[in-house]
CSV table of C-alpha atoms in Angstrom, one decimal:
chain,number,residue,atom,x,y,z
B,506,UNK,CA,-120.1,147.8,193.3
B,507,UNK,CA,-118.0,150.5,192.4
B,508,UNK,CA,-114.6,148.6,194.2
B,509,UNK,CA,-115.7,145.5,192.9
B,510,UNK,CA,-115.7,146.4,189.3
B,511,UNK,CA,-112.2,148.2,189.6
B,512,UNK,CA,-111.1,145.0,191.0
B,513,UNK,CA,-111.9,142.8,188.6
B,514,UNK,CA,-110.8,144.7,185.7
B,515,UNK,CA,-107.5,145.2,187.5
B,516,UNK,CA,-107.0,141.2,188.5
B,517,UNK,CA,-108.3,140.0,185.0
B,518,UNK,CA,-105.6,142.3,183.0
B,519,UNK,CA,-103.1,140.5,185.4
B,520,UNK,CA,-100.5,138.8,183.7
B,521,UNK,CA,-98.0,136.2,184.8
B,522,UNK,CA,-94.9,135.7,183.4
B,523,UNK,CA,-92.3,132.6,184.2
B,524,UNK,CA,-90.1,133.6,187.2
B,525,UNK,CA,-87.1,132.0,189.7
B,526,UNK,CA,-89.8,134.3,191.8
B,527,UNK,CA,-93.1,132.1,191.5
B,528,UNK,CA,-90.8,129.0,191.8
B,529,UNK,CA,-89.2,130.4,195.1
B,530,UNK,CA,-92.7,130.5,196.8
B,531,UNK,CA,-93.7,127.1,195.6
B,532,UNK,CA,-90.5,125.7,196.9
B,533,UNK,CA,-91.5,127.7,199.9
B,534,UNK,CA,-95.3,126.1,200.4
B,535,UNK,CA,-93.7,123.2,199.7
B,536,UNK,CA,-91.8,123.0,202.5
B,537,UNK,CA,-94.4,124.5,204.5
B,538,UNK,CA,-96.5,121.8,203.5
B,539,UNK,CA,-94.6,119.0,204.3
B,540,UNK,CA,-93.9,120.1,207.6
B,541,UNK,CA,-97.2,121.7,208.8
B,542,UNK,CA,-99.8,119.0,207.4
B,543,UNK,CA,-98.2,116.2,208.9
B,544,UNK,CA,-97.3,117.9,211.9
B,545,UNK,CA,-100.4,119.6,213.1
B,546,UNK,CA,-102.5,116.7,211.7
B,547,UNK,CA,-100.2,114.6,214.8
B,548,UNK,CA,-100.7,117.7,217.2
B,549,UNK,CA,-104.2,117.6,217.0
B,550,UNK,CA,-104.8,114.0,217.1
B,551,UNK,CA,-102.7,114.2,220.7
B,552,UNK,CA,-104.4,117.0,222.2
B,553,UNK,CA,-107.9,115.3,221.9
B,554,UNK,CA,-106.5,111.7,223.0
B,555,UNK,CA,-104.3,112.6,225.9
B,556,UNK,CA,-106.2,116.1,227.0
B,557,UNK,CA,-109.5,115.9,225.3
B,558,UNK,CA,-111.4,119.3,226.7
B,559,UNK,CA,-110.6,118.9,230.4
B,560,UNK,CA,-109.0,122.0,230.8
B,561,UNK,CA,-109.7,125.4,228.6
B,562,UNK,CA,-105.9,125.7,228.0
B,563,UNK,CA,-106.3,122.2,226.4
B,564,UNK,CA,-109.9,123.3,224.2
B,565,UNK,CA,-108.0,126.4,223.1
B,566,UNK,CA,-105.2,124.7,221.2
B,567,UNK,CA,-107.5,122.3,219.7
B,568,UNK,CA,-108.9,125.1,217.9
B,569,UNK,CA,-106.0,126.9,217.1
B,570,UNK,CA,-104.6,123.2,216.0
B,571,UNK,CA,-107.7,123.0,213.7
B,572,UNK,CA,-106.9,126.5,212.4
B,573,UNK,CA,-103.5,126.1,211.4
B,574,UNK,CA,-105.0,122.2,210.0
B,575,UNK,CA,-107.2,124.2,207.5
B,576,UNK,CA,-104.0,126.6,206.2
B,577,UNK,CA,-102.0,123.8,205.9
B,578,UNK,CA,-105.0,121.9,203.5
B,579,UNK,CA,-104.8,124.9,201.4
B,580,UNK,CA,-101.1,124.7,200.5
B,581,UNK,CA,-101.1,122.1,197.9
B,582,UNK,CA,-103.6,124.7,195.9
B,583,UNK,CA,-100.6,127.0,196.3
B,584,UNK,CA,-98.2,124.9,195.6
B,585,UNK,CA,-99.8,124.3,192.2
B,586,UNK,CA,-100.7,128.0,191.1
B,587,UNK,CA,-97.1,129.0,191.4
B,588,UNK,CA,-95.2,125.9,190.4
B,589,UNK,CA,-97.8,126.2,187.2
B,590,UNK,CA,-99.0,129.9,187.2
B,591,UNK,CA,-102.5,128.4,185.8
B,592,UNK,CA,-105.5,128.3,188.3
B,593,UNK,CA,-108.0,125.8,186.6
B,594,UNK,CA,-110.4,125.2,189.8
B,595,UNK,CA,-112.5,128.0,189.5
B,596,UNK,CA,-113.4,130.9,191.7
B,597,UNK,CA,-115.2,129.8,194.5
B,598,UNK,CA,-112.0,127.4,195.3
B,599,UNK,CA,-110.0,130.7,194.6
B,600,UNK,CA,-111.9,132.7,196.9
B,601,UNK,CA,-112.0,129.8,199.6
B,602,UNK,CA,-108.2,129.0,199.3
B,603,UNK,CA,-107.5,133.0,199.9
B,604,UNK,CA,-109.9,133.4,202.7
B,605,UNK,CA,-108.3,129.9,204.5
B,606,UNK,CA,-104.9,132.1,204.5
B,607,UNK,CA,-106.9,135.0,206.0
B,608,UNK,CA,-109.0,133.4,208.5
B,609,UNK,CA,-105.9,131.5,209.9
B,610,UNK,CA,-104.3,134.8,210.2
B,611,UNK,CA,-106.7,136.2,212.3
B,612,UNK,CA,-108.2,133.1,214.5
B,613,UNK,CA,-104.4,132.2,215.0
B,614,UNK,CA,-103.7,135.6,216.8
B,615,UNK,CA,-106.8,135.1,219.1
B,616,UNK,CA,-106.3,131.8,219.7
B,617,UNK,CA,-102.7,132.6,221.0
B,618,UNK,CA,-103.5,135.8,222.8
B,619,UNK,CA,-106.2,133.5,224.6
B,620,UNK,CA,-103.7,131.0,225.9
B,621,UNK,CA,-101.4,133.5,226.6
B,622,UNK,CA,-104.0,135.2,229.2
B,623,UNK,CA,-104.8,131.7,230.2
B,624,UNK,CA,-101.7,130.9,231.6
B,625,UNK,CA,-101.3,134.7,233.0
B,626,UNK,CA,-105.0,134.4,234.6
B,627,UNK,CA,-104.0,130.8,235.9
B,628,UNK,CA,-100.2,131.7,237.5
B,629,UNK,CA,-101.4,135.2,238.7
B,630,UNK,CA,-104.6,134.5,239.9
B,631,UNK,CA,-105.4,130.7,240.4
B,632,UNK,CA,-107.8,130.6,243.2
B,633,UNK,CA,-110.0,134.0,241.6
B,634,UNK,CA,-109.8,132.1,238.5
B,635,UNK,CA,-111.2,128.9,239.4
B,636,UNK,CA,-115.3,129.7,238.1
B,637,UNK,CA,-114.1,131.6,234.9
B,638,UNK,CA,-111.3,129.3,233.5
B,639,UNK,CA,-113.5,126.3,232.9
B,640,UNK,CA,-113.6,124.2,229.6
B,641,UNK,CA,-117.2,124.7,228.9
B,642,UNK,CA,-116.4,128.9,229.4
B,643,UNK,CA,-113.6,127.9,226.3
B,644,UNK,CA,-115.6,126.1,224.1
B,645,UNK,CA,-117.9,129.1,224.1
B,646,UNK,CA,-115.2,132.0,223.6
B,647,UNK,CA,-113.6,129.9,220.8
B,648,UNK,CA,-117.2,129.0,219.4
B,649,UNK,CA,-117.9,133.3,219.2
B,650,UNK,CA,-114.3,133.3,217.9
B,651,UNK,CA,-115.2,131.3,215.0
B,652,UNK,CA,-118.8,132.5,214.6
B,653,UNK,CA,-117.4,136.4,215.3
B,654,UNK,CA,-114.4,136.1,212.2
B,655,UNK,CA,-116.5,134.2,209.7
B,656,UNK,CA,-119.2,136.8,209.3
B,657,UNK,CA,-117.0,140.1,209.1
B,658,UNK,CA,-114.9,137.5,206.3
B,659,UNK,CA,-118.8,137.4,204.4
B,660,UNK,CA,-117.9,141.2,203.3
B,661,UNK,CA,-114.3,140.5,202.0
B,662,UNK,CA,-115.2,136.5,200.3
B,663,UNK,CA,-118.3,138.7,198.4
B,664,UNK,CA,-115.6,140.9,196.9
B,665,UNK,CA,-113.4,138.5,196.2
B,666,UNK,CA,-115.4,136.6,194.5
B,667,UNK,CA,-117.5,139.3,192.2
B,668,UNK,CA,-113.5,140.2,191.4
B,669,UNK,CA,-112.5,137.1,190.1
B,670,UNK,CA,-116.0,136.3,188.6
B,671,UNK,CA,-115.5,136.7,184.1
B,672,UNK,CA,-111.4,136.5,184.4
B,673,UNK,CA,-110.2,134.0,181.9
B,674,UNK,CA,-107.0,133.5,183.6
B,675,UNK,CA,-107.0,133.9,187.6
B,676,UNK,CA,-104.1,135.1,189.1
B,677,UNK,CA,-105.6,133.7,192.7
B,678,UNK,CA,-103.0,134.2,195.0
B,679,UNK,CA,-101.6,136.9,193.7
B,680,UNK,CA,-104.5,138.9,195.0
B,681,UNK,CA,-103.1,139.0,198.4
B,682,UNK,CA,-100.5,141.7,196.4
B,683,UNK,CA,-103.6,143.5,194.8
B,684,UNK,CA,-104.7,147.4,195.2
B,685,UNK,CA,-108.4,146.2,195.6
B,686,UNK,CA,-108.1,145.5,199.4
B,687,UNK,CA,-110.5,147.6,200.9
B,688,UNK,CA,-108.1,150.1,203.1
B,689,UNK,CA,-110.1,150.1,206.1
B,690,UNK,CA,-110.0,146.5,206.5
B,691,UNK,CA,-106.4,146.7,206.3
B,692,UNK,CA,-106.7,149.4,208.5
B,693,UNK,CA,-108.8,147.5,211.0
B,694,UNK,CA,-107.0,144.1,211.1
B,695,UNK,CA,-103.5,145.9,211.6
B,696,UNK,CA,-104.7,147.9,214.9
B,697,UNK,CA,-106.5,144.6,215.9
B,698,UNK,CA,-103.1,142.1,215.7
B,699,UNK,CA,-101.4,145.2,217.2
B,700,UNK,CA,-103.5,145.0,219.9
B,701,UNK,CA,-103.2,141.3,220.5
B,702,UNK,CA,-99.6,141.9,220.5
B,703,UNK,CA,-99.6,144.7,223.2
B,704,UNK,CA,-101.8,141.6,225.5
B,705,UNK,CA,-99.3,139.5,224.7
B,706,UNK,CA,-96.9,141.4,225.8
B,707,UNK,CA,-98.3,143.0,228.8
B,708,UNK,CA,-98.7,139.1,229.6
B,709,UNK,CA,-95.6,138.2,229.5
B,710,UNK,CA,-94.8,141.1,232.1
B,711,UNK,CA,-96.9,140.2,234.4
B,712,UNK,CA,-95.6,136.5,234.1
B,713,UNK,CA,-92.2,137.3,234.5
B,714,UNK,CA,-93.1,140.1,237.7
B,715,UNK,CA,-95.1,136.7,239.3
B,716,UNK,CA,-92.5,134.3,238.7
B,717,UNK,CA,-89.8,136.6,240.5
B,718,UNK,CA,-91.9,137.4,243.4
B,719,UNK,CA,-92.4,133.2,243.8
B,720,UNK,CA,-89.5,131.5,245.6
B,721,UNK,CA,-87.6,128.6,244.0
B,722,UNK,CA,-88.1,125.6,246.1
B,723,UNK,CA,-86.2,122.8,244.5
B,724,UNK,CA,-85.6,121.8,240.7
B,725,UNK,CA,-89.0,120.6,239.8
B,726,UNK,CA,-90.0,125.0,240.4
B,727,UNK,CA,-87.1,125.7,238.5
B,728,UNK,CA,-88.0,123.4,235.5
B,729,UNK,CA,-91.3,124.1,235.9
B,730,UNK,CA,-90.7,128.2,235.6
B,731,UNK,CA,-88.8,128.1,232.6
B,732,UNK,CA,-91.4,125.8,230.5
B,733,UNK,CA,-94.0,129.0,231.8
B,734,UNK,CA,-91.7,130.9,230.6
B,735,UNK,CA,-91.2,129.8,227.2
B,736,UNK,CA,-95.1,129.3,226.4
B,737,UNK,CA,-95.0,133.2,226.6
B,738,UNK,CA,-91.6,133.0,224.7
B,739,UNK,CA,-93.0,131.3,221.6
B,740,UNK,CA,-96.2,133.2,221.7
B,741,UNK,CA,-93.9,136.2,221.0
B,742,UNK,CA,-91.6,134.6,218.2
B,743,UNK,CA,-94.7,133.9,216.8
B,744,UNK,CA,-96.5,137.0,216.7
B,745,UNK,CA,-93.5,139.1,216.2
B,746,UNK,CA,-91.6,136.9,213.3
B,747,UNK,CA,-94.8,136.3,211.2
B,748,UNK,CA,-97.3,138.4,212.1
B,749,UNK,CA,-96.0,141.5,212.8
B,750,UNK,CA,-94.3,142.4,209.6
B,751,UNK,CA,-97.6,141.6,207.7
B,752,UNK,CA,-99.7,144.0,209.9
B,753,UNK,CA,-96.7,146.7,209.6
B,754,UNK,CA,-97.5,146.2,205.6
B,755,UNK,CA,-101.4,146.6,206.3
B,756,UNK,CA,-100.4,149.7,207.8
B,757,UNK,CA,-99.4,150.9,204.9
B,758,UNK,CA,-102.3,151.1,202.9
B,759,UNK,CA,-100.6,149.4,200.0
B,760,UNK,CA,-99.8,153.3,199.1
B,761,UNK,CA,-96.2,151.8,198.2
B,762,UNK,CA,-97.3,148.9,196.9
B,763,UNK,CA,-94.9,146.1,196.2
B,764,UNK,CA,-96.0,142.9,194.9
B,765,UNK,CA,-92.5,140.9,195.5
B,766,UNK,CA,-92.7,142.1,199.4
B,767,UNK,CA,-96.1,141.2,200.2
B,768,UNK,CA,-95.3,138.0,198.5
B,769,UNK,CA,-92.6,137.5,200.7
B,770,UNK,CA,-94.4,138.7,203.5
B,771,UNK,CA,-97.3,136.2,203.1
B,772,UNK,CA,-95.3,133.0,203.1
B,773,UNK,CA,-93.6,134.1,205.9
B,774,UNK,CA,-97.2,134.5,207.4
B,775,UNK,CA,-98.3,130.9,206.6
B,776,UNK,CA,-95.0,129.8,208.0
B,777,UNK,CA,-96.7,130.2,211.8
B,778,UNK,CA,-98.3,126.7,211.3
B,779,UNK,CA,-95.1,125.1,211.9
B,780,UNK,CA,-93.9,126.8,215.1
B,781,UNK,CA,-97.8,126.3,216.8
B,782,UNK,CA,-97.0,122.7,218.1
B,783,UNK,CA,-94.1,123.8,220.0
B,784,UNK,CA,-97.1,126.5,221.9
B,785,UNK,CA,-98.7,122.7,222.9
B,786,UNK,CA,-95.1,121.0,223.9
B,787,UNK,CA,-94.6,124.2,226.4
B,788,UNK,CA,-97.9,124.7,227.7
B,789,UNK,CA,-99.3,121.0,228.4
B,790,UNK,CA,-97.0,118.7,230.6
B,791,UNK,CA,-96.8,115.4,229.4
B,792,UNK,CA,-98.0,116.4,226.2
B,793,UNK,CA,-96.6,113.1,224.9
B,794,UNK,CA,-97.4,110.6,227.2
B,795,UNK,CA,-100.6,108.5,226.9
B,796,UNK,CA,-103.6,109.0,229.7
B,797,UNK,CA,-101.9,105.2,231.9
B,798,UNK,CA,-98.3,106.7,231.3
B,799,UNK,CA,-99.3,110.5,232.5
B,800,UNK,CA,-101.1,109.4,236.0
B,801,UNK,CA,-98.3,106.9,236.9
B,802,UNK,CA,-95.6,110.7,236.5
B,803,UNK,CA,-97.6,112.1,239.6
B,804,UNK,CA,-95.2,115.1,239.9
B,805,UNK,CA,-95.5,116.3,236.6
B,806,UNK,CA,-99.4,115.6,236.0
B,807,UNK,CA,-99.9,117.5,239.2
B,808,UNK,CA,-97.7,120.3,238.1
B,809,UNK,CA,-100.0,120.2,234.9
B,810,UNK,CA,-103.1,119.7,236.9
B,811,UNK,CA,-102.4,122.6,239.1
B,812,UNK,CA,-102.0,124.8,236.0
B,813,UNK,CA,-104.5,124.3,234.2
B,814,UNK,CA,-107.3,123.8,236.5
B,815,UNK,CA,-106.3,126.0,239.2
């Protein structure tokens, strides 16, 4: 009650003046935006015409399609607040645009360490594999994914929202540079994406160690080695170009708090939405074909085939 009250006296004595700053990350969003709505909104509707949930590698990036789907919806709200610095919508929309940010944050990072071990599990081990990677064992890992982050976000959307609740003027997302974070959730979500990291990494080493020990039989392996290999590739840009600098900042216990880095720090964050698709390009074979096109490429659906249901 205590943190609460400290918060929102803190957030409602917030004030925001004009800046080349505020404009900078709407230009940002914007771009964002414009990019990641359109383009995650054509991921999505590919994965579940042409893949569907046959295979859990297909049912994973669904999810983590829908998760970067529901940042990108929350932009325009962004877009606004620093283009304007006013926040007319209230504070539940406040509180729900902020926890969209955080949510995709976290579900993201799972979502990609779980293809990531996907594609390790299926290349190191395909025949042990064979009973545990199934769609229906997917649905229910990202179903206790979803279930698992929205209740410990019930502390943290409380807080906000008893923050925010009497402010005049809400500085929304400016919160995300506030001292009222609670330090052991900081705390907590920085060793947990550093520990997805170490996973992915620790994938990717065993990858690479596999894909050495296999002999190269023709072009199709080759081809076929280096599209393995840059799933794990992007996985890494992704982790270590967005989220990594955010959870080095967490790490910090905002004891050197800086409001124009954590600014910085969160629109490079959101910009992950943008680089997901490529995760879908990389991992699925034919991920543009249509179902009649894909069978008639028998060489390349059986490459996917024996990938993804091995």
């Amino acid at each position: 009650m205590n943190l609460s009250a400290n918060l929102s006296a803190s957030l409602c004595a917030t004030t925001l003046a004009p800046s080349n700053r505020y404009l900078a990350s709407a230009a940002v969003y914007g771009v964002v935006l414009a990019v990641g709505l359109p383009l995650n909104t054509l991921s999505l509707w590919i994965l579940l015409r042409t893949h569907g949930f046959r295979s859990p590698c297909a049912v994973l990036m669904v999810n983590l399609a829908v998760s970067d789907l529901l940042l990108a919806l929350s932009l325009p709200l962004r877009v606004y607040f620093y283009a304007t610095l006013r926040w007319p919508f209230g504070t539940a929309t406040c509180t729900a645009a902020l926890m969209l940010f955080r949510v995709n944050i976290r579900t993201s990072c799972i979502f990609i360490t779980l293809i990531s071990v996907d594609r390790m599990v299926a290349l190191a081990l395909p025949m042990r594999s064979r009973s545990l990677r199934t769609s229906g064992c997917a649905l229910k890992c990202c179903a206790v994914v979803w279930i698992l982050v929205t209740v410990l976000c019930i502390p943290e959307i409380r807080l906000l929202y008893k923050g925010l609740t009497g402010c005049e003027n809400i500085p929304c997302f400016e919160m995300q540079a506030s001292r009222g974070r609670s330090q052991v959730v900081s705390l907590a979500q920085a060793i947990f994406l550093l520990v997805l990291l170490l996973v992915n990494v620790v994938s990717t080493v065993v990858v690479v160690i596999v894909l050495r020990k296999r002999p190269s039989d023709g072009a199709a392996k080759v081809n076929n080695k280096m599209n393995v290999i840059l799933i794990f590739v992007v996985n890494m840009l992704v982790f270590i170009i967005f989220f990594l600098p955010f959870t080095l900042q967490l790490l910090t216990f905002n004891y050197n708090n800086n409001s124009e880095v954590i600014r910085a720090l969160v629109c490079l964050a959101s910009v992950n939405c943008c680089l997901d698709p490529l995760i879908y390009y990389f991992s699925l074979d034919s991920f543009w074909q249509d179902k009649g096109k894909r069978q008639t490429d028998v060489g390349t659906y059986s490459l996917s085939r024996s990938m993804e249901r091995s």
